[in-house]
GROMACS .gro file of N, CA, C and O in nm:
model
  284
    1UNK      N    1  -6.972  -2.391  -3.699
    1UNK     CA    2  -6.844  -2.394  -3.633
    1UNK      C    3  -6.827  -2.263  -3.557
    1UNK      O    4  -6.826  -2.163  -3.628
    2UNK      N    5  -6.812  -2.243  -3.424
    2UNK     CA    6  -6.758  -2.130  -3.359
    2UNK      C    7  -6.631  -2.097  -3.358
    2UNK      O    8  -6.538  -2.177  -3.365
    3UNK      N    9  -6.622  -1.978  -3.348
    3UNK     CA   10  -6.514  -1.898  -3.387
    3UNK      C   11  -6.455  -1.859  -3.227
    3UNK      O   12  -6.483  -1.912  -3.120
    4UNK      N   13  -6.378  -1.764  -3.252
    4UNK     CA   14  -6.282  -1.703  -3.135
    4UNK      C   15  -6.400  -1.604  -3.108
    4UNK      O   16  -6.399  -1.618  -2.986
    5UNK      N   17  -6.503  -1.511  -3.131
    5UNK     CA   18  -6.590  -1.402  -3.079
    5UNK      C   19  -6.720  -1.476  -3.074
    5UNK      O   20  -6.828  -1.426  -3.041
    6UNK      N   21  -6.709  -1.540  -3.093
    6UNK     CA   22  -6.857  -1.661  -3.100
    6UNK      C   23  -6.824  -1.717  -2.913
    6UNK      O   24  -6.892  -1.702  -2.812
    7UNK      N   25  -6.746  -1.754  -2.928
    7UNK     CA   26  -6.702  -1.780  -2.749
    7UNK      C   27  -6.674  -1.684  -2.683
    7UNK      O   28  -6.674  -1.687  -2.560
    8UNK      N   29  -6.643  -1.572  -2.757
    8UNK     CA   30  -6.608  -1.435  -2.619
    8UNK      C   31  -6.743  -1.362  -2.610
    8UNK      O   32  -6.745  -1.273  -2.525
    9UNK      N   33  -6.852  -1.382  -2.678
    9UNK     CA   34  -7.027  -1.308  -2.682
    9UNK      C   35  -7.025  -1.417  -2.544
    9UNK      O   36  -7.026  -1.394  -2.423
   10UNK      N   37  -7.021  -1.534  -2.615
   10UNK     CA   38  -7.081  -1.613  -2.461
   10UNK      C   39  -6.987  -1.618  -2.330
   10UNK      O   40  -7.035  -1.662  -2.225
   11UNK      N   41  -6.876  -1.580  -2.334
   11UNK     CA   42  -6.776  -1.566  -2.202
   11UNK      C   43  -6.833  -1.469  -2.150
   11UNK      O   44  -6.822  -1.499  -2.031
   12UNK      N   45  -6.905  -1.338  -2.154
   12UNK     CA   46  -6.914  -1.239  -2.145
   12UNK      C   47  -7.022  -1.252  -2.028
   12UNK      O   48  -7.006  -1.197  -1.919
   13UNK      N   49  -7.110  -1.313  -2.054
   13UNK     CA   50  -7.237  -1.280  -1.932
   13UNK      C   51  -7.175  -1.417  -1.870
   13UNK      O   52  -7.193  -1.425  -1.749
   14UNK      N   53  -7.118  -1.508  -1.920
   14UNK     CA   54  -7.111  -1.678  -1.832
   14UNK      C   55  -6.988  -1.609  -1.691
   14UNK      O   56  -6.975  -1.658  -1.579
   15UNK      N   57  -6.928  -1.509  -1.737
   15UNK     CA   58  -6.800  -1.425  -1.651
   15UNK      C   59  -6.872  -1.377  -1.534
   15UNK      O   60  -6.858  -1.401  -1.414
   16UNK      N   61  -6.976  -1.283  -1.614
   16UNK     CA   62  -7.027  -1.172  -1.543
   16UNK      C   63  -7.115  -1.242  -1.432
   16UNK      O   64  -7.090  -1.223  -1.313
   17UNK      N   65  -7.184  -1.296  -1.461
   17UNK     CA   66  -7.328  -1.360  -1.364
   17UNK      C   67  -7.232  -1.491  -1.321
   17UNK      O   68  -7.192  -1.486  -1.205
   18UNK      N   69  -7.192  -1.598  -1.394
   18UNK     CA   70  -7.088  -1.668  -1.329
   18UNK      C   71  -7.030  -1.653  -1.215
   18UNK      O   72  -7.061  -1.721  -1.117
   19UNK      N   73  -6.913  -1.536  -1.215
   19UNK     CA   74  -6.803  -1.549  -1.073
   19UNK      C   75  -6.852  -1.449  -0.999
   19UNK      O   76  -6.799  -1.426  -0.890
   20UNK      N   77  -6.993  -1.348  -1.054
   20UNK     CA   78  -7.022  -1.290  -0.945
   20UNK      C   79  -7.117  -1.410  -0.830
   20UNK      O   80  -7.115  -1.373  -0.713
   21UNK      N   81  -7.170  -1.500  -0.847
   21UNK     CA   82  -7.297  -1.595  -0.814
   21UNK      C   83  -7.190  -1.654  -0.754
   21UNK      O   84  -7.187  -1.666  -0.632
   22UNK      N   85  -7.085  -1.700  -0.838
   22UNK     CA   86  -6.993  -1.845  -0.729
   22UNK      C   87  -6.919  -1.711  -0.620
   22UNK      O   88  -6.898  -1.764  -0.510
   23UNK      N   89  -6.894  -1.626  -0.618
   23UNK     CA   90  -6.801  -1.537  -0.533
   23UNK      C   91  -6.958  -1.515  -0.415
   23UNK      O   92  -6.950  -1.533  -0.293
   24UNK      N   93  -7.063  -1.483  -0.473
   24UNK     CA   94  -7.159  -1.412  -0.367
   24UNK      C   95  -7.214  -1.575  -0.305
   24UNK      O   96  -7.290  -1.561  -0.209
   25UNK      N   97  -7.193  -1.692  -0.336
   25UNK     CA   98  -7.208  -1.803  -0.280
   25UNK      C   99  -7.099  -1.885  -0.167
   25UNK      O  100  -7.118  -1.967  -0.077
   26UNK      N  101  -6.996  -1.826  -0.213
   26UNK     CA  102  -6.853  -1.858  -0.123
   26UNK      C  103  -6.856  -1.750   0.036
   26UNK      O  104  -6.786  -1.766   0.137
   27UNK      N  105  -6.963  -1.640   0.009
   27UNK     CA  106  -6.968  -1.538   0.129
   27UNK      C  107  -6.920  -1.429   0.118
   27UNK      O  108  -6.914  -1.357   0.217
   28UNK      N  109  -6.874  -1.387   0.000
   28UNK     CA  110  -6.832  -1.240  -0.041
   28UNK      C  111  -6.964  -1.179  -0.070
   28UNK      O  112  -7.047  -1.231  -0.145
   29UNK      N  113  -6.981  -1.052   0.001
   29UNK     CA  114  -7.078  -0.978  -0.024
   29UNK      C  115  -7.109  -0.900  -0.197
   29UNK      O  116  -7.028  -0.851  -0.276
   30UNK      N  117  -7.288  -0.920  -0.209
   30UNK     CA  118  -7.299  -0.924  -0.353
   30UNK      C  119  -7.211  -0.757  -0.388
   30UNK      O  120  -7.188  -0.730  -0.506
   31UNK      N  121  -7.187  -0.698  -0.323
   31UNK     CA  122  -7.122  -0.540  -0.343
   31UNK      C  123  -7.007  -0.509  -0.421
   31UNK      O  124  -6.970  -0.425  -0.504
   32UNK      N  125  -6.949  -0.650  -0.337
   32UNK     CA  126  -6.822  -0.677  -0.393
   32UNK      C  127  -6.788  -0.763  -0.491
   32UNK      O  128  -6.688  -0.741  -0.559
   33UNK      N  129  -6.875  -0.882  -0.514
   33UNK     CA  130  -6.838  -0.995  -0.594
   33UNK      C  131  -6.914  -0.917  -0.732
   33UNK      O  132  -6.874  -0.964  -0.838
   34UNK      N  133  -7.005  -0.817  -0.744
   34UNK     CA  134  -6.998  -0.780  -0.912
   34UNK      C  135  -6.924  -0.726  -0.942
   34UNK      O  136  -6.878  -0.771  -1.047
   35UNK      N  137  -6.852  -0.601  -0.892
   35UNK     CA  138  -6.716  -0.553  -0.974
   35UNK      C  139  -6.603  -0.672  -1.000
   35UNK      O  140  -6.515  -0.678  -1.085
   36UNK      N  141  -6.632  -0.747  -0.916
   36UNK     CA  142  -6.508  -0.843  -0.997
   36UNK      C  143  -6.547  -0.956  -1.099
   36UNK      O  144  -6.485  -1.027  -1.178
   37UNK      N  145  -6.665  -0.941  -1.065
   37UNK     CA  146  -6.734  -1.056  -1.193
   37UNK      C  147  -6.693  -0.915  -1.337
   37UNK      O  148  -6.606  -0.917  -1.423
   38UNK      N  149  -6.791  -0.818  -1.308
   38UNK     CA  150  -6.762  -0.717  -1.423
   38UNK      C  151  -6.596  -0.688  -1.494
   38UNK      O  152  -6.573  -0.673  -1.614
   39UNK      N  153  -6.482  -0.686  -1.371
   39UNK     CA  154  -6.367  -0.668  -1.419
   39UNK      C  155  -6.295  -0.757  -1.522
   39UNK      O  156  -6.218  -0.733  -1.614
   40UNK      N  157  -6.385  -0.948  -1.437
   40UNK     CA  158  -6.343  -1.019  -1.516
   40UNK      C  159  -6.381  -1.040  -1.718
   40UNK      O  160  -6.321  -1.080  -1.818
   41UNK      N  161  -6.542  -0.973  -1.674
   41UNK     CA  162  -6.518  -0.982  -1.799
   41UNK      C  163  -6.524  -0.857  -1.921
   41UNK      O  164  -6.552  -0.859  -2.041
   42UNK      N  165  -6.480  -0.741  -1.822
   42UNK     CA  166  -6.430  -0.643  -1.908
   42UNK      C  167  -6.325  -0.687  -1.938
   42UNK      O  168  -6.338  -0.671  -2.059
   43UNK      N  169  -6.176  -0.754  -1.922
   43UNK     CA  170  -6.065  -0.833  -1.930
   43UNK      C  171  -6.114  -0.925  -2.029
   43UNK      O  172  -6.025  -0.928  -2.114
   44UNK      N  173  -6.185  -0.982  -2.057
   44UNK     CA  174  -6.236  -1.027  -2.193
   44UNK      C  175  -6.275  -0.963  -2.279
   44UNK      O  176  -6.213  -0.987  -2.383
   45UNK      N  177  -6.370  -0.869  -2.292
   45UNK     CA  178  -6.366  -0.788  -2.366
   45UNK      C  179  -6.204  -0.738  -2.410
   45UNK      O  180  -6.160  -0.780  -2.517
   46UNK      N  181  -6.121  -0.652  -2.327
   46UNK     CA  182  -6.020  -0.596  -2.408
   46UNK      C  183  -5.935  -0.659  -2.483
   46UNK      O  184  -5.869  -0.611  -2.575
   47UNK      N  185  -5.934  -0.814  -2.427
   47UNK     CA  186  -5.873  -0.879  -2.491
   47UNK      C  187  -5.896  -0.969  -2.653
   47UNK      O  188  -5.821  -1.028  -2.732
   48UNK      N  189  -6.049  -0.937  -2.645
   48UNK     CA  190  -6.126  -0.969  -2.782
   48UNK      C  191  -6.077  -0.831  -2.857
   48UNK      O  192  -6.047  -0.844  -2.975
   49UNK      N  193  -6.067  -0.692  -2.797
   49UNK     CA  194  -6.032  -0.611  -2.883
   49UNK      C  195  -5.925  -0.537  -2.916
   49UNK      O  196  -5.918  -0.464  -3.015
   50UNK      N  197  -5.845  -0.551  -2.840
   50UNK     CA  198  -5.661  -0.531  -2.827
   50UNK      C  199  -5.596  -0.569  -2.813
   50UNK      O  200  -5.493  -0.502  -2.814
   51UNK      N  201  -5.583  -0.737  -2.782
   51UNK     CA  202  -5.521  -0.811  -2.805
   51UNK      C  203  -5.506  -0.957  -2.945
   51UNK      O  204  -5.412  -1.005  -3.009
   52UNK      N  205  -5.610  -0.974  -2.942
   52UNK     CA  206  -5.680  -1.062  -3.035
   52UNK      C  207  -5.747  -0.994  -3.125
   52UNK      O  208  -5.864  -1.029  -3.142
   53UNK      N  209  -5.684  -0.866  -3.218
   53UNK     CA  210  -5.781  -0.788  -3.291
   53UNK      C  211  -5.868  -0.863  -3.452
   53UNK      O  212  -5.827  -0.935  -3.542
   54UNK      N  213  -5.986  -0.807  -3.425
   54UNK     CA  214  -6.091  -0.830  -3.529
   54UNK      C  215  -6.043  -0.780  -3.644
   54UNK      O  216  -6.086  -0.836  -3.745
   55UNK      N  217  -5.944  -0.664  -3.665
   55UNK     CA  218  -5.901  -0.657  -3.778
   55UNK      C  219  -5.856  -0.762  -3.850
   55UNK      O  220  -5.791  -0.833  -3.774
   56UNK      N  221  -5.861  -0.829  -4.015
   56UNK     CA  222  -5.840  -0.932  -4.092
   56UNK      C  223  -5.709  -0.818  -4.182
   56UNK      O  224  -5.712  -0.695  -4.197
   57UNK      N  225  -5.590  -0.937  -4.236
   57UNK     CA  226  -5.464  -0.854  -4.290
   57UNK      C  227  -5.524  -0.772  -4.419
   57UNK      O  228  -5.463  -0.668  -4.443
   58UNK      N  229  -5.617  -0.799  -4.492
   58UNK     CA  230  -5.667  -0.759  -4.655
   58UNK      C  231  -5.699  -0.601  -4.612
   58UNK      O  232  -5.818  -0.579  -4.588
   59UNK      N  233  -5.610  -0.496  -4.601
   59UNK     CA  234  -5.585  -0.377  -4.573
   59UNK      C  235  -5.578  -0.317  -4.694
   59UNK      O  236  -5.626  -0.207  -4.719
   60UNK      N  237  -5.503  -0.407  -4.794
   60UNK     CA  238  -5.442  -0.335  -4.911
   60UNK      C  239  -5.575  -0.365  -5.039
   60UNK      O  240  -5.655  -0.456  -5.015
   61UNK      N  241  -5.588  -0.287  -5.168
   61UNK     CA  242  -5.688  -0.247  -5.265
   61UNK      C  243  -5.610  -0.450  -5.293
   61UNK      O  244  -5.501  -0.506  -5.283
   62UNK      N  245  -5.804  -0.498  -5.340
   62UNK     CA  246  -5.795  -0.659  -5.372
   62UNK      C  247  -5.807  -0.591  -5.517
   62UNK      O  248  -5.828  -0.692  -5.584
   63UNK      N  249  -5.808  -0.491  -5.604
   63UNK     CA  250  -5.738  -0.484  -5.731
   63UNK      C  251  -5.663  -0.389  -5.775
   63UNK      O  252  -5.644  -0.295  -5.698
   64UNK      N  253  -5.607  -0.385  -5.889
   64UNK     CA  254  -5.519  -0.264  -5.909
   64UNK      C  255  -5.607  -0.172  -6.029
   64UNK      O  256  -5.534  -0.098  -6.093
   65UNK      N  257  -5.759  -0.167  -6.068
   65UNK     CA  258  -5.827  -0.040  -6.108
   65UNK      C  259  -5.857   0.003  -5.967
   65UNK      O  260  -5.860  -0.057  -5.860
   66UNK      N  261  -5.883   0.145  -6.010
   66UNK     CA  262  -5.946   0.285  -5.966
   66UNK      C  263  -6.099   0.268  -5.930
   66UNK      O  264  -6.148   0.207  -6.025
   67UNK      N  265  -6.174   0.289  -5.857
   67UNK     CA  266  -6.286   0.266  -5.887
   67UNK      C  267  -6.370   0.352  -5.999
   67UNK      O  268  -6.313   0.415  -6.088
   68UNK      N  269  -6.444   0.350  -5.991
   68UNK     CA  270  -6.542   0.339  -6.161
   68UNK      C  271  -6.606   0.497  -6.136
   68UNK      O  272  -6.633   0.575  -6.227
   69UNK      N  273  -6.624   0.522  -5.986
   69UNK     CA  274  -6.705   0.671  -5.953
   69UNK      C  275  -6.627   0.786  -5.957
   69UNK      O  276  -6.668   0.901  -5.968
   70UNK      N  277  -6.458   0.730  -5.945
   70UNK     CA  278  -6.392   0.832  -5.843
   70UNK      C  279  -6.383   0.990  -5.949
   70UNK      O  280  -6.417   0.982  -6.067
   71UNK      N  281  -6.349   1.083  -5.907
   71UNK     CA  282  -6.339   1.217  -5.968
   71UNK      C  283  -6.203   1.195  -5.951
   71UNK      O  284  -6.123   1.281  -5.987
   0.00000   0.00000   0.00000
């Protein structure tokens, strides 16, 4: 089963090589159509990591001992 970062690994180059290829096929020069392929999917990226964060809520100790090493 894919997940939400399981589709943003593969958004990532399908962005990049994607809308730069359909932009440098429509007649935008290749100069120009990779920074916006790249922007698009730096915009994925941030949004896999500041918007949609990978952090999970289990922040807090899953028991109430000490661990076994501590000084």
């Amino acid at each position: 089963m894919t997940g939400y970062y399981d589709i943003v690994l593969g958004l990532i180059p399908v962005a990049l090589l994607g809308i730069t290829a359909a932009l440098a096929l429509v007649g935008l020069s290749l100069t120009a159509a990779v920074p916006i392929g790249a922007f698009v999917a730096m915009g994925i990226i941030g949004h896999a990591m500041f918007v949609n964060t990978p952090a999970d809520g289990s922040d807090d100790a899953q028991s109430s001992r000490p661990p076994l090493n501590a000084d």
